């Protein structure tokens, strides 16, 4: 028995360790190595490997492998996985179910190319949505070291925890990689723009253009001044392009002939500005070329035809169009050259780089704001869900107490009704006796009959008032404990008897027998209300879910003192539950009576009361047709009682 408990504690420690590892490890191989070491502490695990499945390519790679006989495969190499008959690993992954195979069974199927093991055990790794992540395998080449059914069950449980951890690691890795890729891309873009700006400032002495990095102030008038120092640019325009509306908006306009058009919007069409944008390169056009383009129908004139020389350069950065810069001359003596065009193109690329940097900074800020908003929304949602769950649990506890009150009230109603009837009858007999006495008609026989009636009525009153008092006394302390949750010392057997007495209305009319096995003088200093709530919820669950269709129902409650611990066993002979249902038994809102009055909180409340309120442990076991068994271990003296005792005995 002690060895069994030690192993259970070791298993629990391994599960907790895997949970901690999933939170602390950032890469799968290190996590799986630690998992392998943890498994080795509870079972034979000299040969262990994990294969991860890529559903898109239908292939696997053996990311972690330790084997006493065969050399490990390349963890970076992908192996195709087409049919379950290829290997036991393929069978486990593609069928999404576990496989236990001896050497004889392996010889019949002739699977794989590796050395045949004496016992091969594999479990699929499944996400919470049912997708296959891979397989976890353990095997033995020694015929004396085979895996027991308990080993197989433990390995399957650990595989489920590893699945959850790997899914969390993969999600975290994908998010982290996406953030790293995006951050690296933005860093590269900003670095490229920074180098380009440094070169431009050194060659053309236009360091003042750095003011364009300001999000709140785009000083294109200063840009016009710098350009005027490098070339003659009396007529200068900058227009931004809006891809969503296919329009241009003029943000700066200086012209010797036309009036100020700043703020004007015009569509992308067949104008000369649109022509430059469509060509996606800087263009130098003189009057003759302009007239030819108009004659060919390539462009349409939207402004005047007084230009002798016209230059336009699109503001392009990483193939993204931000707008266009235009310089033109109305004087025949001012004709722009290819050198001017190159300078304009260079300045345009610089302006586009500045705009791209601003946009990248704005994108980062926007992404940050969206992420903060999402985090805040998720935090509020989690808080609301936690609050709702807590409220539902409290409501369920109060509802349970209310049902107990209603049942006892209904039970007390019968003896009280009999008492009222007997009292009324006695009052009538007293009035009749007084009338006969006053009129002188009272006979000895009449007096004797009156005394008989009084005797019968008093016996009825005594019996039923005592019955009601017993019910009230049994219910009183249980109800107070469940509502106040006070820490106090009590005698366990008497308290359990009072609890079961208060639950008699639940059992009335049902073919169910409750057996309590508890020796006297087991004293506890704990929360009796929690214990009463546990017994109530377990008994009601058995009546509703396990014994509803039996005419020979039996519920057995055993309370055994084990040193400073209490072993509480609750057993029914109902229909039992499956292994899948056992896995979800203590989860909140899980019920097999969905839509039939089951809240799914009964066993969840029991789990919280045992583990949190009483500081103990609970385990459930069952199989279909063989009832449900709970084993609860709780301290006889609650931790807070021990702490208070230490404080009272400590020196001042």
mmCIF file of N, CA, C and O in Angstrom, residues 311-386:
data_model
loop_
_atom_site.group_PDB
_atom_site.id
_atom_site.type_symbol
_atom_site.label_atom_id
_atom_site.label_comp_id
_atom_site.label_asym_id
_atom_site.label_seq_id
_atom_site.Cartn_x
_atom_site.Cartn_y
_atom_site.Cartn_z
ATOM 1 N N UNK A 311 9.356 68.010 -65.086
ATOM 2 C CA UNK A 311 9.946 66.811 -64.481
ATOM 3 C C UNK A 311 8.994 66.271 -63.406
ATOM 4 O O UNK A 311 8.407 67.061 -62.636
ATOM 5 N N UNK A 312 8.873 64.977 -63.359
ATOM 6 C CA UNK A 312 8.063 64.333 -62.326
ATOM 7 C C UNK A 312 8.739 63.069 -61.814
ATOM 8 O O UNK A 312 9.344 62.332 -62.599
ATOM 9 N N UNK A 313 8.678 62.855 -60.509
ATOM 10 C CA UNK A 313 9.289 61.651 -59.911
ATOM 11 C C UNK A 313 8.311 61.054 -58.906
ATOM 12 O O UNK A 313 7.816 61.762 -58.004
ATOM 13 N N UNK A 314 8.001 59.768 -59.071
ATOM 14 C CA UNK A 314 7.102 59.140 -58.091
ATOM 15 C C UNK A 314 7.819 58.933 -56.754
ATOM 16 O O UNK A 314 9.027 58.691 -56.716
ATOM 17 N N UNK A 315 7.078 59.056 -55.674
ATOM 18 C CA UNK A 315 7.611 58.782 -54.332
ATOM 19 C C UNK A 315 7.384 57.301 -54.039
ATOM 20 O O UNK A 315 6.324 56.890 -53.564
ATOM 21 N N UNK A 316 8.407 56.494 -54.352
ATOM 22 C CA UNK A 316 8.311 55.044 -54.233
ATOM 23 C C UNK A 316 9.306 54.549 -53.179
ATOM 24 O O UNK A 316 10.461 54.981 -53.151
ATOM 25 N N UNK A 317 8.833 53.638 -52.340
ATOM 26 C CA UNK A 317 9.702 52.977 -51.365
ATOM 27 C C UNK A 317 9.195 51.554 -51.183
ATOM 28 O O UNK A 317 8.046 51.349 -50.786
ATOM 29 N N UNK A 318 10.081 50.589 -51.505
ATOM 30 C CA UNK A 318 9.696 49.178 -51.416
ATOM 31 C C UNK A 318 8.427 48.900 -52.209
ATOM 32 O O UNK A 318 7.505 48.228 -51.747
ATOM 33 N N UNK A 319 8.394 49.466 -53.416
ATOM 34 C CA UNK A 319 7.276 49.280 -54.339
ATOM 35 C C UNK A 319 5.969 49.883 -53.834
ATOM 36 O O UNK A 319 4.923 49.676 -54.433
ATOM 37 N N UNK A 320 6.047 50.629 -52.751
ATOM 38 C CA UNK A 320 4.840 51.291 -52.259
ATOM 39 C C UNK A 320 4.844 52.729 -52.734
ATOM 40 O O UNK A 320 5.824 53.448 -52.566
ATOM 41 N N UNK A 321 3.743 53.147 -53.327
ATOM 42 C CA UNK A 321 3.619 54.490 -53.867
ATOM 43 C C UNK A 321 3.028 55.429 -52.813
ATOM 44 O O UNK A 321 1.921 55.202 -52.327
ATOM 45 N N UNK A 322 3.823 56.461 -52.465
ATOM 46 C CA UNK A 322 3.347 57.448 -51.495
ATOM 47 C C UNK A 322 2.797 58.701 -52.176
ATOM 48 O O UNK A 322 1.965 59.396 -51.607
ATOM 49 N N UNK A 323 3.294 59.000 -53.382
ATOM 50 C CA UNK A 323 2.825 60.203 -54.064
ATOM 51 C C UNK A 323 3.735 60.552 -55.221
ATOM 52 O O UNK A 323 4.375 59.683 -55.821
ATOM 53 N N UNK A 324 3.841 61.858 -55.503
ATOM 54 C CA UNK A 324 4.612 62.311 -56.652
ATOM 55 C C UNK A 324 5.142 63.724 -56.376
ATOM 56 O O UNK A 324 4.518 64.505 -55.640
ATOM 57 N N UNK A 325 6.346 64.018 -56.936
ATOM 58 C CA UNK A 325 6.930 65.355 -56.874
ATOM 59 C C UNK A 325 7.045 65.897 -58.304
ATOM 60 O O UNK A 325 7.508 65.186 -59.203
ATOM 61 N N UNK A 326 6.632 67.162 -58.496
ATOM 62 C CA UNK A 326 6.619 67.776 -59.825
ATOM 63 C C UNK A 326 7.422 69.085 -59.781
ATOM 64 O O UNK A 326 7.234 69.898 -58.861
ATOM 65 N N UNK A 327 8.278 69.277 -60.779
ATOM 66 C CA UNK A 327 9.005 70.542 -60.991
ATOM 67 C C UNK A 327 8.834 70.922 -62.468
ATOM 68 O O UNK A 327 8.988 70.072 -63.350
ATOM 69 N N UNK A 328 8.496 72.183 -62.713
ATOM 70 C CA UNK A 328 8.319 72.601 -64.104
ATOM 71 C C UNK A 328 8.782 74.054 -64.291
ATOM 72 O O UNK A 328 8.910 74.806 -63.324
ATOM 73 N N UNK A 329 9.010 74.372 -65.578
ATOM 74 C CA UNK A 329 9.481 75.720 -65.931
ATOM 75 C C UNK A 329 8.574 76.312 -66.999
ATOM 76 O O UNK A 329 8.220 75.625 -67.972
ATOM 77 N N UNK A 330 8.216 77.619 -66.782
ATOM 78 C CA UNK A 330 7.416 78.343 -67.782
ATOM 79 C C UNK A 330 8.293 79.257 -68.650
ATOM 80 O O UNK A 330 7.763 80.005 -69.487
ATOM 81 N N UNK A 331 9.619 79.208 -68.446
ATOM 82 C CA UNK A 331 10.527 80.105 -69.155
ATOM 83 C C UNK A 331 11.370 79.301 -70.135
ATOM 84 O O UNK A 331 11.919 78.255 -69.776
ATOM 85 N N UNK A 332 11.532 79.781 -71.357
ATOM 86 C CA UNK A 332 12.313 79.028 -72.354
ATOM 87 C C UNK A 332 13.790 78.952 -72.017
ATOM 88 O O UNK A 332 14.467 78.023 -72.452
ATOM 89 N N UNK A 333 14.264 79.914 -71.211
ATOM 90 C CA UNK A 333 15.673 79.871 -70.841
ATOM 91 C C UNK A 333 15.977 78.856 -69.731
ATOM 92 O O UNK A 333 17.143 78.541 -69.474
ATOM 93 N N UNK A 334 14.885 78.337 -69.074
ATOM 94 C CA UNK A 334 15.080 77.346 -68.004
ATOM 95 C C UNK A 334 14.607 75.981 -68.516
ATOM 96 O O UNK A 334 13.415 75.671 -68.496
ATOM 97 N N UNK A 335 15.568 75.215 -68.973
ATOM 98 C CA UNK A 335 15.278 73.869 -69.487
ATOM 99 C C UNK A 335 16.034 72.873 -68.612
ATOM 100 O O UNK A 335 17.257 72.983 -68.442
ATOM 101 N N UNK A 336 15.306 71.913 -68.066
ATOM 102 C CA UNK A 336 15.923 70.934 -67.159
ATOM 103 C C UNK A 336 16.646 69.857 -67.948
ATOM 104 O O UNK A 336 16.264 69.502 -69.078
ATOM 105 N N UNK A 337 17.722 69.328 -67.305
ATOM 106 C CA UNK A 337 18.564 68.320 -67.937
ATOM 107 C C UNK A 337 18.394 66.968 -67.229
ATOM 108 O O UNK A 337 17.707 66.855 -66.203
ATOM 109 N N UNK A 338 19.073 65.962 -67.794
ATOM 110 C CA UNK A 338 19.040 64.642 -67.156
ATOM 111 C C UNK A 338 19.683 64.667 -65.772
ATOM 112 O O UNK A 338 19.297 63.896 -64.888
ATOM 113 N N UNK A 339 20.690 65.521 -65.589
ATOM 114 C CA UNK A 339 21.304 65.649 -64.265
ATOM 115 C C UNK A 339 20.281 66.164 -63.259
ATOM 116 O O UNK A 339 20.217 65.703 -62.102
ATOM 117 N N UNK A 340 19.471 67.133 -63.684
ATOM 118 C CA UNK A 340 18.405 67.634 -62.806
ATOM 119 C C UNK A 340 17.393 66.523 -62.500
ATOM 120 O O UNK A 340 16.880 66.422 -61.378
ATOM 121 N N UNK A 341 17.125 65.720 -63.529
ATOM 122 C CA UNK A 341 16.179 64.621 -63.328
ATOM 123 C C UNK A 341 16.723 63.620 -62.303
ATOM 124 O O UNK A 341 15.984 63.137 -61.440
ATOM 125 N N UNK A 342 18.027 63.297 -62.398
ATOM 126 C CA UNK A 342 18.623 62.382 -61.441
ATOM 127 C C UNK A 342 18.573 62.960 -60.025
ATOM 128 O O UNK A 342 18.323 62.228 -59.053
ATOM 129 N N UNK A 343 18.840 64.278 -59.942
ATOM 130 C CA UNK A 343 18.780 64.917 -58.627
ATOM 131 C C UNK A 343 17.365 64.879 -58.066
ATOM 132 O O UNK A 343 17.151 64.558 -56.881
ATOM 133 N N UNK A 344 16.390 65.179 -58.905
ATOM 134 C CA UNK A 344 14.995 65.120 -58.451
ATOM 135 C C UNK A 344 14.623 63.691 -58.032
ATOM 136 O O UNK A 344 13.947 63.485 -57.016
ATOM 137 N N UNK A 345 15.059 62.706 -58.820
ATOM 138 C CA UNK A 345 14.770 61.315 -58.481
ATOM 139 C C UNK A 345 15.414 60.928 -57.151
ATOM 140 O O UNK A 345 14.807 60.218 -56.338
ATOM 141 N N UNK A 346 16.657 61.432 -56.938
ATOM 142 C CA UNK A 346 17.340 61.116 -55.697
ATOM 143 C C UNK A 346 16.613 61.730 -54.507
ATOM 144 O O UNK A 346 16.409 61.076 -53.470
ATOM 145 N N UNK A 347 16.233 63.002 -54.662
ATOM 146 C CA UNK A 347 15.506 63.669 -53.575
ATOM 147 C C UNK A 347 14.163 62.978 -53.342
ATOM 148 O O UNK A 347 13.732 62.789 -52.202
ATOM 149 N N UNK A 348 13.494 62.561 -54.412
ATOM 150 C CA UNK A 348 12.204 61.873 -54.274
ATOM 151 C C UNK A 348 12.371 60.554 -53.523
ATOM 152 O O UNK A 348 11.532 60.195 -52.671
ATOM 153 N N UNK A 349 13.462 59.825 -53.817
ATOM 154 C CA UNK A 349 13.682 58.580 -53.092
ATOM 155 C C UNK A 349 13.942 58.851 -51.614
ATOM 156 O O UNK A 349 13.540 58.073 -50.745
ATOM 157 N N UNK A 350 14.641 59.988 -51.351
ATOM 158 C CA UNK A 350 14.884 60.355 -49.959
ATOM 159 C C UNK A 350 13.580 60.695 -49.243
ATOM 160 O O UNK A 350 13.340 60.257 -48.108
ATOM 161 N N UNK A 351 12.742 61.465 -49.881
ATOM 162 C CA UNK A 351 11.453 61.817 -49.284
ATOM 163 C C UNK A 351 10.606 60.566 -49.072
ATOM 164 O O UNK A 351 9.969 60.388 -48.025
ATOM 165 N N UNK A 352 10.605 59.670 -50.063
ATOM 166 C CA UNK A 352 9.843 58.425 -49.922
ATOM 167 C C UNK A 352 10.370 57.590 -48.766
ATOM 168 O O UNK A 352 9.597 56.961 -48.026
ATOM 169 N N UNK A 353 11.712 57.588 -48.592
ATOM 170 C CA UNK A 353 12.289 56.842 -47.471
ATOM 171 C C UNK A 353 11.829 57.418 -46.139
ATOM 172 O O UNK A 353 11.508 56.681 -45.200
ATOM 173 N N UNK A 354 11.808 58.745 -46.067
ATOM 174 C CA UNK A 354 11.345 59.379 -44.830
ATOM 175 C C UNK A 354 9.882 59.046 -44.560
ATOM 176 O O UNK A 354 9.492 58.743 -43.424
ATOM 177 N N UNK A 355 9.076 59.097 -45.623
ATOM 178 C CA UNK A 355 7.661 58.762 -45.459
ATOM 179 C C UNK A 355 7.484 57.294 -45.066
ATOM 180 O O UNK A 355 6.619 56.953 -44.246
ATOM 181 N N UNK A 356 8.304 56.422 -45.661
ATOM 182 C CA UNK A 356 8.225 55.000 -45.304
ATOM 183 C C UNK A 356 8.599 54.792 -43.844
ATOM 184 O O UNK A 356 7.981 53.983 -43.144
ATOM 185 N N UNK A 357 9.647 55.517 -43.384
ATOM 186 C CA UNK A 357 10.036 55.391 -41.985
ATOM 187 C C UNK A 357 8.919 55.859 -41.057
ATOM 188 O O UNK A 357 8.623 55.234 -40.033
ATOM 189 N N UNK A 358 8.284 56.945 -41.445
ATOM 190 C CA UNK A 358 7.155 57.430 -40.648
ATOM 191 C C UNK A 358 6.028 56.407 -40.626
ATOM 192 O O UNK A 358 5.427 56.143 -39.580
ATOM 193 N N UNK A 359 5.755 55.821 -41.795
ATOM 194 C CA UNK A 359 4.674 54.844 -41.868
ATOM 195 C C UNK A 359 5.002 53.602 -41.044
ATOM 196 O O UNK A 359 4.135 53.038 -40.362
ATOM 197 N N UNK A 360 6.302 53.190 -41.098
ATOM 198 C CA UNK A 360 6.703 52.027 -40.305
ATOM 199 C C UNK A 360 6.543 52.308 -38.820
ATOM 200 O O UNK A 360 6.068 51.448 -38.055
ATOM 201 N N UNK A 361 6.949 53.529 -38.411
ATOM 202 C CA UNK A 361 6.789 53.890 -36.994
ATOM 203 C C UNK A 361 5.315 53.914 -36.604
ATOM 204 O O UNK A 361 4.930 53.449 -35.520
ATOM 205 N N UNK A 362 4.485 54.450 -37.516
ATOM 206 C CA UNK A 362 3.048 54.483 -37.235
ATOM 207 C C UNK A 362 2.474 53.068 -37.178
ATOM 208 O O UNK A 362 1.610 52.768 -36.344
ATOM 209 N N UNK A 363 2.963 52.186 -38.068
ATOM 210 C CA UNK A 363 2.492 50.790 -38.049
ATOM 211 C C UNK A 363 2.854 50.121 -36.733
ATOM 212 O O UNK A 363 2.054 49.370 -36.152
ATOM 213 N N UNK A 364 4.099 50.380 -36.247
ATOM 214 C CA UNK A 364 4.523 49.791 -34.978
ATOM 215 C C UNK A 364 3.647 50.297 -33.838
ATOM 216 O O UNK A 364 3.196 49.522 -32.983
ATOM 217 N N UNK A 365 3.405 51.606 -33.833
ATOM 218 C CA UNK A 365 2.571 52.175 -32.776
ATOM 219 C C UNK A 365 1.147 51.642 -32.854
ATOM 220 O O UNK A 365 0.525 51.333 -31.822
ATOM 221 N N UNK A 366 0.643 51.518 -34.093
ATOM 222 C CA UNK A 366 -0.720 51.002 -34.252
ATOM 223 C C UNK A 366 -0.798 49.550 -33.806
ATOM 224 O O UNK A 366 -1.750 49.134 -33.124
ATOM 225 N N UNK A 367 0.234 48.752 -34.194
ATOM 226 C CA UNK A 367 0.257 47.348 -33.766
ATOM 227 C C UNK A 367 0.357 47.246 -32.251
ATOM 228 O O UNK A 367 -0.285 46.400 -31.625
ATOM 229 N N UNK A 368 1.147 48.141 -31.654
ATOM 230 C CA UNK A 368 1.280 48.148 -30.192
ATOM 231 C C UNK A 368 -0.049 48.486 -29.536
ATOM 232 O O UNK A 368 -0.461 47.859 -28.555
ATOM 233 N N UNK A 369 -0.725 49.517 -30.088
ATOM 234 C CA UNK A 369 -2.026 49.901 -29.522
ATOM 235 C C UNK A 369 -3.044 48.774 -29.668
ATOM 236 O O UNK A 369 -3.816 48.502 -28.737
ATOM 237 N N UNK A 370 -3.048 48.118 -30.828
ATOM 238 C CA UNK A 370 -3.979 47.011 -31.029
ATOM 239 C C UNK A 370 -3.670 45.854 -30.088
ATOM 240 O O UNK A 370 -4.586 45.232 -29.541
ATOM 241 N N UNK A 371 -2.361 45.555 -29.905
ATOM 242 C CA UNK A 371 -1.982 44.476 -28.996
ATOM 243 C C UNK A 371 -2.378 44.804 -27.563
ATOM 244 O O UNK A 371 -2.904 43.945 -26.837
ATOM 245 N N UNK A 372 -2.147 46.057 -27.137
ATOM 246 C CA UNK A 372 -2.541 46.457 -25.790
ATOM 247 C C UNK A 372 -4.057 46.379 -25.620
ATOM 248 O O UNK A 372 -4.557 45.962 -24.571
ATOM 249 N N UNK A 373 -4.771 46.800 -26.668
ATOM 250 C CA UNK A 373 -6.234 46.728 -26.603
ATOM 251 C C UNK A 373 -6.715 45.287 -26.505
ATOM 252 O O UNK A 373 -7.614 44.969 -25.714
ATOM 253 N N UNK A 374 -6.083 44.399 -27.313
ATOM 254 C CA UNK A 374 -6.458 42.987 -27.263
ATOM 255 C C UNK A 374 -6.143 42.388 -25.898
ATOM 256 O O UNK A 374 -6.944 41.631 -25.339
ATOM 257 N N UNK A 375 -4.960 42.727 -25.359
ATOM 258 C CA UNK A 375 -4.592 42.207 -24.034
ATOM 259 C C UNK A 375 -5.564 42.678 -22.971
ATOM 260 O O UNK A 375 -5.964 41.915 -22.086
ATOM 261 N N UNK A 376 -5.942 43.962 -23.054
ATOM 262 C CA UNK A 376 -6.899 44.495 -22.092
ATOM 263 C C UNK A 376 -8.248 43.797 -22.232
ATOM 264 O O UNK A 376 -8.879 43.418 -21.232
ATOM 265 N N UNK A 377 -8.674 43.596 -23.476
ATOM 266 C CA UNK A 377 -9.958 42.933 -23.718
ATOM 267 C C UNK A 377 -9.939 41.495 -23.215
ATOM 268 O O UNK A 377 -10.892 41.027 -22.574
ATOM 269 N N UNK A 378 -8.814 40.785 -23.490
ATOM 270 C CA UNK A 378 -8.700 39.401 -23.026
ATOM 271 C C UNK A 378 -8.655 39.338 -21.506
ATOM 272 O O UNK A 378 -9.247 38.442 -20.893
ATOM 273 N N UNK A 379 -7.940 40.304 -20.888
ATOM 274 C CA UNK A 379 -7.887 40.334 -19.426
ATOM 275 C C UNK A 379 -9.256 40.559 -18.812
ATOM 276 O O UNK A 379 -9.633 39.909 -17.832
ATOM 277 N N UNK A 380 -10.016 41.492 -19.401
ATOM 278 C CA UNK A 380 -11.363 41.762 -18.886
ATOM 279 C C UNK A 380 -12.275 40.551 -19.096
ATOM 280 O O UNK A 380 -13.085 40.232 -18.224
ATOM 281 N N UNK A 381 -12.105 39.890 -20.266
ATOM 282 C CA UNK A 381 -12.920 38.701 -20.526
ATOM 283 C C UNK A 381 -12.611 37.594 -19.532
ATOM 284 O O UNK A 381 -13.515 36.948 -18.987
ATOM 285 N N UNK A 382 -11.298 37.375 -19.278
ATOM 286 C CA UNK A 382 -10.897 36.344 -18.325
ATOM 287 C C UNK A 382 -11.418 36.668 -16.930
ATOM 288 O O UNK A 382 -11.904 35.790 -16.211
ATOM 289 N N UNK A 383 -11.329 37.950 -16.556
ATOM 290 C CA UNK A 383 -11.815 38.360 -15.243
ATOM 291 C C UNK A 383 -13.318 38.134 -15.127
ATOM 292 O O UNK A 383 -13.826 37.656 -14.101
ATOM 293 N N UNK A 384 -14.034 38.478 -16.212
ATOM 294 C CA UNK A 384 -15.490 38.289 -16.198
ATOM 295 C C UNK A 384 -15.851 36.806 -16.125
ATOM 296 O O UNK A 384 -16.766 36.416 -15.395
ATOM 297 N N UNK A 385 -15.119 35.970 -16.881
ATOM 298 C CA UNK A 385 -15.400 34.527 -16.844
ATOM 299 C C UNK A 385 -15.103 33.940 -15.473
ATOM 300 O O UNK A 385 -15.859 33.109 -14.964
ATOM 301 N N UNK A 386 -13.983 34.376 -14.872
ATOM 302 C CA UNK A 386 -13.639 33.887 -13.532
ATOM 303 C C UNK A 386 -14.698 34.300 -12.525
ATOM 304 O O UNK A 386 -15.114 33.513 -11.671
#
